[in-house]
Amino acid sequence: MPSESLRWETLEALKNSSKGKLKYSPDWLEKGEDILAGCIEVSSLSPLSGQILKRLSPRPLLKTRSLSSCVRDTSPEISEDLAAGASVPISPRQISSPTSPPPVSIHAEEDEQKAEEIKEDSVVSPVASSPPAISVLSPRATQMAGCIRMCEQKHKAKAKAELSLRQEQQERLVATVSICESEQLKRYEELMELKQRQEYQSMRDMLEKETQESLGRQEKLREEHRHRMKILNLRLREAEQQRLREAELERQRQVEGRERHRAINAIQEEVLQLNQLLQPRPSTLTDPALDHTPYITRGNQLCSQVSEVVPASADGQFPSVEDLTVAERALQEMRSLVRNLQDEVAQAAERKRKEQEEEEEKKKRHEELKAQQEEQKKTAARSAKEKAKKEGLQTGADESTLKWYNALQDAASQCAQAFDELSKAKDTQTKKLKMELQKAATTPVSQIANISGAPLKEAFEKIDKLLSSRPVTSAGKTVCTSQHPQGLEFVSYKLAEKFVKQGEEEVASNHSAAFPIAAVASGIWELHPKIGELILAHLHKKCPYAVPHYPPMESGTSVEDYQKILGYRVDDSKVEGQDSFLKRMSGMIRLYAAIIQMRWPYTGKQGPHPHGLNHGWRWLAQILNMEPLADITATILFDFLEVHFYIYIYIYSTQCSHLFFLHLTCLHLCM
């Protein structure tokens, strides 16, 4: 039917009306108010109520439509009022839904049914007691109201039938659900009983298993306890043994500490006694050459070093092995200081005695030497002339010169063998000492070059102190040749080698450097004759023309080795050039000529030169009597005579002028 399709639209329209928007408050009962108090008010139909009724009830509407057609002519005012939507009061039951709502749940339908009954009871009572609210203004309106009442009753009966049907369905459904739920409850109880039995059985199994595991753990714990007791007993025995060992070690440490303490006290006593020996004696105060200040300073330092160890042991602490080692080292150094001082005092006394003897003999020999030198010169000149006439020029040095040359080389070899242990030392401390000694010997010689005055004197004093076994400061460190038994031989050899090397390198490039170097070398030679022999040995080895000696080539000697003997440098089978070779030979000959000429100006001695001009005349005579070599003879003669030119003119201008000019003539011929 078309009216059934409009049920929900009707309900929506009623819901949107003013009565359909009533609000529910949970506090109405507490406040004593009626829940449906708003429904007592008079309701009015909307302007569309005619159309709704027309759709809901076709048959009455036809009558109404016929009536309205009749009345429309007679009472047009009423139709206008209806069309305008005049308000007609109706009961709340008239605005309820004419049809049943869609199916809902059982509990929702029951609640809805109860709510409708409550509404009917609460609404009917005031309507019955009050007069009818509808006022009939015309027959058409009365007819419309009747139709509305009929429609309401019809739908009410239909709603009651549907409600009873739904109630029966609900009761059947409740009975069915109750039966199903009771069955499910029985199954659930059976299931829970089964689970309880299973849980009980599993609990029993688990308890039995835990009981067995606990018994196993207890047995394992007992075994571990027995094992730990054994270990603890072993540890206790080890601890007791360790304690006994520590007690023995402590007792031994105390015994050793007391012994070290006594040893340090004895060392301190000996050091103090030796320090007293370093003080200058009245007999040595008058000797200005002997300086006790370095010995006294170092002795005081060693005494302080030993004294620093003693207070630590005096506080109840025993000195360590390192402290004892330091004290013993200080004692050894103190002993060496005393020995060096005593040696220096003995040397000074010996030198003083020799000087006195020499001074006495000098006066006697001076006159004899003059006469002998004049005779020797005349004899040598005559013999040289006769020999030259008989034999001509020599090809090698004479026998005495070769003997002197070989003796110098043997002395140098013996000196090198004397410090062989120091040069081949492998321990770090000895190597370090060797480097410090070599640096202390070579550094002052390297600094000479073109210096003069105070710096030159300072370099000379450093070398003299080093050769006199006195401490010298080099590169911030104090070194002394007495620190090693072979230190003095090593320093002497390296010092002589450095002097010759300076002539080979420095003088070869700077001719004026020959004079300060020669002055220092001659002064050192005068104080330490051994150094002069080593200088000559190194010079003859690097420059055999300073002998003069032309070494012959022996059988079995290679060309390279023979060139090394002649003074050439050979590196990787490559011989140096002739210019470089002549330059080096020139430097060494100039140094040799300067040594013959120069003397150390700051000494007070007036004795003879350790290697004076007579050696220069000997060399010059021998080199002129030997067969000249190409380039070499002319070069070395020129360098030698250039150094000695002015001194020769000054000394021999009156006595030996003819010999000097003869030499110059020979030099010119050689060139």
XYZ file of C-alpha atoms in Angstrom:
671
model
C 0.000 0.000 0.000
C 1.259 3.541 -0.612
C 0.586 4.502 3.002
C 3.051 1.910 4.284
C 5.886 3.454 2.298
C 5.311 6.769 4.079
C 5.527 5.454 7.639
C 9.077 6.485 8.229
C 8.538 9.901 6.674
C 5.638 10.403 9.048
C 7.751 9.386 12.017
C 10.522 11.738 10.884
C 8.025 14.600 10.652
C 6.685 13.867 14.130
C 10.256 13.623 15.456
C 11.062 17.069 14.122
C 7.962 18.562 15.769
C 8.132 20.418 19.077
C 6.797 17.408 21.007
C 9.234 15.103 19.367
C 12.130 17.218 20.701
C 11.320 16.656 24.369
C 14.441 16.175 26.469
C 14.872 13.503 29.077
C 16.504 14.347 32.385
C 17.612 11.648 34.893
C 16.946 14.054 37.760
C 13.122 14.323 37.152
C 12.243 11.642 39.681
C 14.526 13.142 42.347
C 12.989 16.577 41.780
C 9.402 15.160 41.894
C 8.569 16.163 38.326
C 6.550 14.145 35.821
C 8.568 12.631 33.021
C 5.811 13.306 30.430
C 4.786 16.669 31.809
C 5.513 18.248 28.454
C 2.961 16.026 26.715
C 0.039 17.592 28.659
C 0.347 20.769 26.655
C -2.026 21.221 23.755
C -0.545 20.194 20.455
C -1.396 21.648 17.081
C -1.227 20.164 13.643
C 1.157 21.425 11.085
C -0.041 22.850 7.758
C 0.849 19.532 6.074
C -1.300 17.318 8.367
C -4.119 17.264 5.796
C -1.887 15.821 3.145
C -0.489 13.208 5.608
C -3.987 12.071 6.599
C -4.937 11.986 2.996
C -2.151 9.523 2.231
C -2.657 7.396 5.354
C -6.405 6.817 4.914
C -7.651 6.911 1.321
C -11.302 6.121 1.985
C -12.137 8.786 4.545
C -10.234 11.254 2.480
C -12.506 10.583 -0.439
C -15.436 11.508 1.671
C -13.700 14.459 2.972
C -12.730 15.418 -0.522
C -16.413 15.195 -1.553
C -17.471 17.152 1.447
C -14.826 19.681 0.856
C -16.027 20.101 -2.675
C -19.536 20.795 -1.364
C -18.494 22.963 1.423
C -15.950 24.846 -0.687
C -18.778 26.632 -2.395
C -20.702 27.317 0.743
C -17.888 28.102 3.168
C -14.871 29.350 1.390
C -13.549 30.858 4.609
C -13.049 27.426 6.177
C -11.105 26.124 3.207
C -8.934 29.159 3.327
C -8.362 28.540 6.997
C -7.355 24.954 6.376
C -5.179 25.927 3.480
C -3.524 28.531 5.631
C -2.806 25.823 8.199
C -5.118 26.771 11.040
C -4.078 25.217 14.282
C -6.237 22.330 15.480
C -5.445 20.875 18.878
C -5.125 17.112 18.945
C -4.163 14.503 21.488
C -0.747 13.047 21.711
C -2.116 9.731 20.510
C -2.978 11.296 17.152
C 0.667 12.101 16.348
C 1.943 8.611 16.986
C 3.091 6.457 14.113
C 0.200 4.792 12.198
C 2.351 1.868 11.220
C 4.758 -0.339 13.104
C 8.501 0.447 13.089
C 11.017 -1.922 11.499
C 12.051 -5.062 13.430
C 14.339 -4.478 16.392
C 15.756 -6.667 19.115
C 13.501 -8.340 21.656
C 14.668 -6.253 24.609
C 14.296 -3.033 22.640
C 10.719 -3.957 21.631
C 9.827 -4.753 25.241
C 11.246 -1.418 26.411
C 9.368 0.388 23.641
C 6.104 -1.387 24.503
C 6.447 -0.491 28.175
C 7.206 3.125 27.253
C 4.058 3.298 25.027
C 1.875 1.918 27.825
C 3.272 4.457 30.247
C 2.635 7.230 27.709
C -0.942 6.073 27.078
C -1.712 5.973 30.764
C -0.170 9.341 31.407
C -1.799 11.019 28.431
C -5.286 9.515 28.510
C -5.995 10.502 32.017
C -5.762 14.242 31.521
C -7.582 14.035 28.223
C -10.500 12.155 29.782
C -10.886 14.594 32.584
C -10.463 17.671 30.487
C -12.982 18.844 27.934
C -12.284 18.079 24.288
C -9.744 20.345 22.813
C -11.063 20.275 19.290
C -13.455 23.031 18.449
C -15.679 22.301 15.472
C -15.899 25.345 13.366
C -17.600 23.702 10.411
C -18.988 20.375 9.256
C -15.887 19.766 7.207
C -13.661 20.222 10.225
C -15.902 17.906 12.242
C -15.689 15.329 9.501
C -11.906 15.668 9.434
C -11.705 15.137 13.162
C -13.857 12.049 12.891
C -11.663 10.651 10.195
C -8.645 11.262 12.363
C -10.307 9.431 15.279
C -11.169 6.478 13.094
C -7.670 6.299 11.705
C -6.268 6.421 15.215
C -8.447 3.602 16.473
C -7.658 1.488 13.434
C -3.940 1.871 13.864
C -4.207 1.311 17.598
C -5.923 -2.036 17.070
C -3.360 -2.983 14.487
C -0.554 -2.014 16.842
C -2.026 -4.102 19.670
C -2.275 -7.175 17.397
C 1.302 -6.750 16.252
C 2.415 -6.169 19.838
C 0.787 -9.367 21.066
C 2.361 -11.259 18.160
C 5.718 -9.850 18.980
C 5.255 -10.707 22.646
C 4.557 -14.330 21.790
C 7.605 -14.438 19.525
C 9.646 -12.937 22.268
C 8.497 -15.510 24.813
C 9.298 -18.343 22.419
C 12.651 -16.853 21.697
C 13.401 -16.439 25.407
C 12.445 -20.071 26.072
C 14.652 -21.272 23.213
C 17.562 -19.122 24.343
C 17.108 -20.324 27.930
C 17.271 -23.964 26.843
C 20.378 -23.327 24.733
C 22.046 -21.453 27.511
C 21.332 -24.192 30.043
C 22.872 -26.775 27.681
C 25.861 -24.584 27.072
C 26.235 -24.092 30.802
C 26.290 -27.852 31.324
C 28.913 -28.258 28.574
C 30.945 -25.462 30.070
C 30.793 -27.029 33.531
C 31.906 -30.372 32.076
C 34.727 -28.622 30.235
C 35.819 -26.789 33.365
C 35.731 -30.027 35.354
C 37.893 -31.686 32.696
C 40.342 -28.782 32.769
C 40.500 -28.938 36.570
C 41.314 -32.659 36.441
C 43.972 -32.009 33.800
C 45.439 -29.121 35.778
C 45.461 -31.225 38.926
C 47.244 -34.046 37.102
C 49.759 -31.603 35.561
C 50.354 -30.042 38.976
C 51.037 -33.478 40.461
C 53.446 -34.289 37.619
C 55.153 -30.928 37.963
C 55.495 -31.350 41.743
C 57.001 -34.799 41.293
C 59.380 -33.454 38.661
C 60.367 -30.498 40.853
C 60.899 -32.897 43.764
C 63.280 -34.977 41.684
C 65.052 -31.860 40.399
C 65.383 -30.445 43.919
C 66.865 -33.731 45.120
C 69.350 -33.601 42.198
C 70.205 -29.981 42.963
C 70.730 -30.796 46.612
C 73.088 -33.602 45.693
C 74.908 -31.300 43.265
C 75.168 -28.579 45.921
C 76.601 -31.099 48.375
C 79.207 -32.095 45.784
C 80.034 -28.456 45.030
C 80.296 -27.740 48.733
C 82.769 -30.575 49.201
C 84.774 -29.320 46.176
C 84.808 -25.753 47.499
C 85.933 -26.961 50.893
C 88.873 -28.692 49.239
C 89.726 -25.533 47.291
C 89.448 -23.366 50.407
C 91.718 -25.704 52.319
C 94.260 -25.549 49.494
C 94.035 -21.764 49.388
C 94.452 -21.547 53.135
C 97.577 -23.673 52.942
C 98.881 -21.548 50.033
C 98.099 -18.346 51.922
C 99.968 -19.637 54.941
C 102.933 -20.586 52.788
C 102.791 -17.190 51.069
C 102.711 -15.458 54.429
C 105.759 -17.421 55.542
C 107.566 -16.567 52.308
C 106.694 -12.891 52.645
C 107.903 -12.901 56.224
C 111.171 -14.469 55.108
C 111.492 -11.975 52.275
C 110.758 -9.092 54.624
C 113.403 -10.329 57.032
C 115.872 -10.734 54.183
C 114.941 -7.281 52.848
C 115.594 -5.728 56.234
C 118.953 -7.503 56.485
C 119.930 -6.314 52.999
C 118.630 -2.819 53.777
C 120.779 -2.631 56.901
C 123.771 -3.795 54.895
C 123.087 -1.157 52.226
C 122.675 1.420 54.962
C 126.055 0.534 56.431
C 127.589 0.515 52.950
C 126.187 3.967 52.160
C 127.510 5.314 55.463
C 130.945 3.903 54.656
C 130.764 5.369 51.132
C 129.789 8.771 52.505
C 132.686 8.684 54.947
C 135.132 7.755 52.179
C 133.716 10.414 49.830
C 134.161 13.089 52.474
C 137.728 11.958 53.091
C 138.513 11.979 49.370
C 136.945 15.416 49.069
C 139.497 16.680 51.565
C 142.252 15.445 49.244
C 140.903 17.664 46.473
C 141.676 20.811 48.436
C 144.836 22.575 47.219
C 147.972 22.078 49.286
C 150.283 24.944 50.220
C 152.938 23.584 47.844
C 150.560 23.751 44.871
C 149.159 27.207 45.583
C 152.198 28.784 43.986
C 151.705 26.843 40.750
C 149.352 28.917 38.521
C 149.114 26.168 35.881
C 147.290 23.813 38.286
C 143.613 24.714 38.769
C 141.769 22.886 41.584
C 138.450 24.672 41.074
C 136.814 22.103 38.718
C 137.855 19.230 40.980
C 136.566 20.965 44.104
C 133.257 21.856 42.423
C 132.698 18.340 41.167
C 133.733 16.882 44.539
C 131.188 19.047 46.350
C 128.507 17.937 43.888
C 129.311 14.284 44.517
C 129.226 14.835 48.307
C 125.790 16.461 47.985
C 124.615 13.617 45.776
C 125.598 11.036 48.383
C 124.136 13.129 51.228
C 120.737 13.189 49.510
C 120.509 9.402 49.825
C 121.379 9.201 53.539
C 118.421 11.199 55.069
C 115.904 8.882 53.427
C 117.441 5.901 55.211
C 117.738 7.827 58.484
C 113.895 8.136 58.700
C 113.479 4.389 59.193
C 113.470 3.544 55.519
C 116.190 1.412 54.044
C 118.027 2.685 50.974
C 117.205 1.021 47.688
C 119.615 -0.715 45.340
C 119.435 2.322 43.046
C 120.518 4.586 45.921
C 123.455 2.300 46.648
C 124.360 2.248 42.949
C 124.265 6.053 42.817
C 126.471 6.265 45.892
C 128.964 3.729 44.493
C 129.071 5.566 41.174
C 129.722 8.817 43.012
C 132.500 7.120 44.995
C 134.118 5.806 41.804
C 133.941 9.224 40.224
C 135.400 10.802 43.355
C 138.270 8.299 43.272
C 138.889 9.084 39.607
C 138.878 12.796 40.434
C 141.475 12.246 43.135
C 143.591 10.123 40.791
C 143.346 12.707 38.024
C 144.278 15.466 40.428
C 147.218 13.503 41.758
C 148.343 12.696 38.219
C 148.015 16.327 37.260
C 149.978 17.398 40.343
C 152.659 14.835 39.527
C 152.741 15.959 35.921
C 152.943 19.578 36.974
C 155.826 18.756 39.318
C 157.529 16.753 36.603
C 157.020 19.537 34.092
C 158.361 22.049 36.547
C 161.390 19.904 37.195
C 161.971 19.366 33.511
C 161.540 23.042 32.797
C 164.149 23.865 35.356
C 166.512 21.277 33.888
C 165.791 22.461 30.390
C 166.404 26.046 31.290
C 169.763 25.071 32.710
C 170.667 23.055 29.649
C 169.322 25.600 27.197
C 171.971 28.076 28.059
C 174.674 25.466 27.547
C 173.275 24.117 24.326
C 172.358 27.419 22.813
C 175.887 28.358 21.997
C 176.766 24.836 20.914
C 173.752 24.665 18.635
C 174.669 27.828 16.863
C 178.123 26.569 16.032
C 176.849 23.123 15.086
C 174.073 24.506 12.898
C 176.507 26.658 10.970
C 178.847 23.746 10.454
C 176.000 21.406 9.546
C 174.610 23.842 7.036
C 177.952 24.297 5.387
C 178.606 20.567 5.391
C 175.117 19.795 4.100
C 175.458 22.328 1.340
C 178.819 20.920 0.277
C 177.619 17.313 0.486
C 174.444 18.152 -1.433
C 176.423 19.767 -4.183
C 178.833 16.858 -4.343
C 176.024 14.306 -4.245
C 174.096 16.117 -6.912
C 177.184 16.207 -9.079
C 177.819 12.497 -8.536
C 174.278 11.036 -8.524
C 172.031 13.733 -9.905
C 168.373 14.198 -8.643
C 166.889 11.544 -6.286
C 163.735 9.538 -7.073
C 162.864 8.870 -3.440
C 163.471 9.944 0.124
C 166.691 9.036 1.855
C 166.953 6.266 4.419
C 166.726 8.458 7.537
C 163.587 10.182 6.253
C 161.911 6.864 5.465
C 162.834 5.551 8.905
C 161.289 8.631 10.511
C 158.174 8.258 8.289
C 157.713 4.584 9.230
C 158.202 5.305 12.948
C 155.411 7.919 12.850
C 153.037 5.521 11.064
C 153.783 2.776 13.610
C 153.060 5.181 16.472
C 149.708 6.113 14.891
C 148.810 2.436 14.415
C 149.644 1.650 18.043
C 147.501 4.564 19.200
C 144.567 3.335 17.076
C 144.942 -0.160 18.531
C 145.044 1.255 22.044
C 141.420 2.472 21.839
C 140.154 -0.440 19.744
C 137.865 -1.581 22.569
C 136.250 1.869 22.826
C 135.778 2.235 19.051
C 134.152 -1.212 18.746
C 131.948 -0.954 21.852
C 128.377 -2.112 21.351
C 126.669 -1.036 24.574
C 124.686 2.190 24.381
C 126.414 3.979 27.255
C 129.916 3.447 25.838
C 128.793 4.494 22.367
C 127.285 7.642 23.820
C 130.516 8.407 25.706
C 132.562 7.853 22.527
C 130.389 10.290 20.575
C 130.614 12.900 23.338
C 134.425 12.600 23.499
C 134.762 12.846 19.725
C 132.469 15.873 19.653
C 134.399 17.545 22.467
C 137.691 16.992 20.551
C 136.587 18.025 17.045
C 134.200 20.902 17.787
C 136.837 23.406 19.035
C 139.062 22.654 16.020
C 136.131 23.208 13.645
C 135.458 26.598 15.245
C 139.015 27.970 14.732
C 138.940 28.975 11.011
C 139.458 32.793 10.986
C 138.955 33.590 14.685
C 141.572 35.239 16.843
C 142.008 36.715 20.300
C 139.759 35.500 23.109
C 137.746 32.938 21.036
C 140.962 31.382 19.757
C 142.338 31.217 23.270
C 139.096 29.650 24.518
C 139.290 26.930 21.843
C 142.926 26.243 22.763
C 142.059 25.957 26.480
C 139.224 23.513 25.769
C 141.561 21.246 23.817
C 144.274 21.537 26.483
C 141.836 20.672 29.295
C 140.501 17.695 27.360
C 144.015 16.332 26.767
C 144.915 17.001 30.422
C 142.041 14.715 31.583
C 140.091 17.635 32.983
C 136.294 17.968 32.542
C 135.165 19.984 29.521
C 131.651 21.210 28.682
C 130.550 20.326 25.163
C 127.002 20.730 23.829
C 125.692 21.255 27.355
C 127.314 18.087 28.720
C 130.427 17.667 30.821
C 132.859 15.033 29.544
C 136.310 13.924 30.596
C 138.828 11.498 29.098
C 139.139 9.794 32.492
C 135.592 8.434 32.140
C 137.055 5.601 30.062
C 140.514 4.004 30.303
C 141.046 4.481 26.544
C 139.539 7.940 26.355
C 142.808 9.867 26.165
C 144.203 7.798 23.247
C 140.893 8.104 21.401
C 140.747 11.892 21.829
C 144.406 12.341 20.823
C 143.962 10.326 17.643
C 140.723 12.078 16.626
C 142.126 15.518 17.445
C 145.227 15.019 15.246
C 143.022 13.646 12.485
C 140.747 16.701 12.711
C 143.702 19.138 12.447
C 144.856 17.490 9.223
C 141.292 17.403 7.908
C 140.963 21.149 8.521
C 144.052 21.685 6.355
C 142.596 19.380 3.713
C 139.232 21.141 3.569
C 139.246 24.542 5.312
C 142.756 25.745 4.385
C 142.386 24.429 0.818
C 139.465 26.817 0.252
C 140.588 29.619 2.622
C 144.371 30.073 2.734
C 144.298 32.566 5.612
C 142.783 29.927 7.913
C 146.110 28.101 7.990
C 147.670 30.517 10.495
C 145.171 30.331 13.424
C 144.867 26.562 12.997
C 148.683 26.223 12.907
C 149.046 28.446 15.984
C 146.699 26.241 18.033
C 148.280 23.037 16.643
C 151.817 24.179 17.478
C 150.718 25.248 20.990
C 149.054 21.869 21.624
C 152.110 20.141 20.105
C 154.356 21.980 22.530
C 152.295 20.968 25.594
C 151.433 17.457 24.366
C 154.194 16.116 22.092
C 152.239 12.978 21.296
C 149.669 15.071 19.429
C 152.432 16.440 17.174
C 153.554 12.947 16.228
C 149.967 11.949 15.405
C 149.468 15.135 13.333
C 152.596 14.325 11.294
C 151.487 10.695 10.898
C 148.033 11.706 9.562
C 149.577 14.404 7.365
C 152.132 11.993 5.844
C 149.449 9.385 5.253
C 147.122 11.766 3.389
C 149.889 13.836 1.767
C 153.139 11.812 1.349
C 154.706 14.880 -0.316
C 154.949 16.497 3.125
C 157.642 13.936 4.057
C 158.730 14.363 1.177
C 158.234 10.830 -0.140
C 157.182 9.449 -3.517
C 155.935 5.940 -2.682
C 156.919 3.454 -5.384
C 154.365 1.053 -6.814
C 155.065 -2.376 -5.396
C 154.298 -5.606 -7.160
C 150.785 -6.911 -6.570
C 149.363 -3.470 -5.791
C 146.369 -2.408 -7.877
C 146.185 0.950 -9.567
C 143.380 2.136 -7.278
C 145.290 1.180 -4.151
C 148.437 2.877 -5.438
C 146.482 6.055 -6.172
C 145.146 5.986 -2.603
C 148.752 5.698 -1.374
C 149.670 8.751 -3.464
C 146.853 10.727 -1.769
C 144.054 10.504 -4.341
C 140.472 9.889 -3.255
C 138.900 6.837 -4.871
C 135.124 6.376 -4.528
C 133.480 3.438 -6.284
C 136.536 2.933 -8.569
C 136.360 6.614 -9.568
C 139.508 8.654 -8.968
C 139.061 12.321 -8.091
C 140.093 14.965 -10.603
C 143.559 16.465 -10.714
C 142.309 19.933 -9.747
C 140.580 18.646 -6.616
C 143.632 16.564 -5.712
C 146.047 19.511 -6.102
C 143.738 21.748 -4.072
C 143.715 19.298 -1.132
C 147.479 18.788 -1.278
C 147.951 22.564 -1.375
C 145.824 23.005 1.773
C 147.779 20.396 3.743
C 151.194 21.753 2.637
C 150.129 25.266 3.630
C 149.044 24.022 7.058
C 152.384 22.191 7.465
C 154.326 25.301 6.464
C 152.288 27.430 8.888
C 152.903 24.964 11.761
C 156.654 25.188 11.109
C 156.463 28.974 11.194
C 153.798 29.721 13.905
C 153.962 29.410 17.696
C 151.250 29.770 20.312
C 151.482 33.459 21.348
C 149.920 33.130 24.815
C 152.505 30.858 26.400
C 155.295 32.150 28.620
C 157.796 29.518 27.528
C 160.813 30.506 25.421
C 161.990 27.012 24.492
C 162.640 25.770 20.983
C 159.796 25.184 18.546
C 158.653 21.535 18.650
C 158.882 21.390 14.843
C 160.701 24.550 13.818
C 162.235 26.104 10.754
C 165.080 23.571 10.545
C 162.456 21.000 9.505
C 161.245 23.438 6.874
C 164.773 23.771 5.465
C 165.149 19.998 5.519
C 161.874 19.516 3.618
C 162.749 22.224 1.113
C 166.233 20.818 0.483
C 164.899 17.273 0.044
C 162.055 18.265 -2.273
C 164.495 20.212 -4.461
C 166.931 17.294 -4.606
C 164.161 14.892 -5.703
C 162.960 14.305 -9.230
C 160.050 16.748 -9.778
C 156.548 15.375 -10.470
C 154.292 17.027 -12.997
C 151.942 19.585 -11.384
C 152.554 18.296 -7.850
C 156.110 19.503 -7.142
C 155.490 22.970 -8.533
C 152.200 23.363 -6.603
C 153.485 22.294 -3.213
C 156.698 24.327 -3.582
C 154.725 27.435 -4.464
C 152.345 26.988 -1.501
C 155.178 26.218 0.923
C 157.304 29.201 -0.152
C 154.303 31.559 -0.218
C 153.646 30.845 3.450
C 157.325 31.227 4.379
C 158.221 34.033 2.006
C 158.374 36.900 4.444
C 159.851 34.940 7.309
C 162.609 33.653 5.044
C 163.483 37.161 3.903
C 163.581 38.373 7.503
C 165.710 35.605 8.961
C 167.991 34.516 6.186
C 168.466 37.711 4.207
C 172.084 38.073 5.377
C 173.317 34.535 5.862
C 171.424 32.400 3.373
C 170.333 34.752 0.654
C 172.211 32.817 -1.999
C 170.480 29.531 -0.938
C 167.077 31.192 -0.876
C 167.461 32.552 -4.370
C 168.726 29.150 -5.467
C 165.493 27.626 -4.206
C 163.454 30.230 -6.005
C 165.343 29.439 -9.214
C 164.640 25.742 -8.807
C 160.980 26.511 -8.158
C 160.841 28.538 -11.348
C 162.433 25.704 -13.318
C 159.953 23.180 -11.895
C 157.011 25.340 -12.863
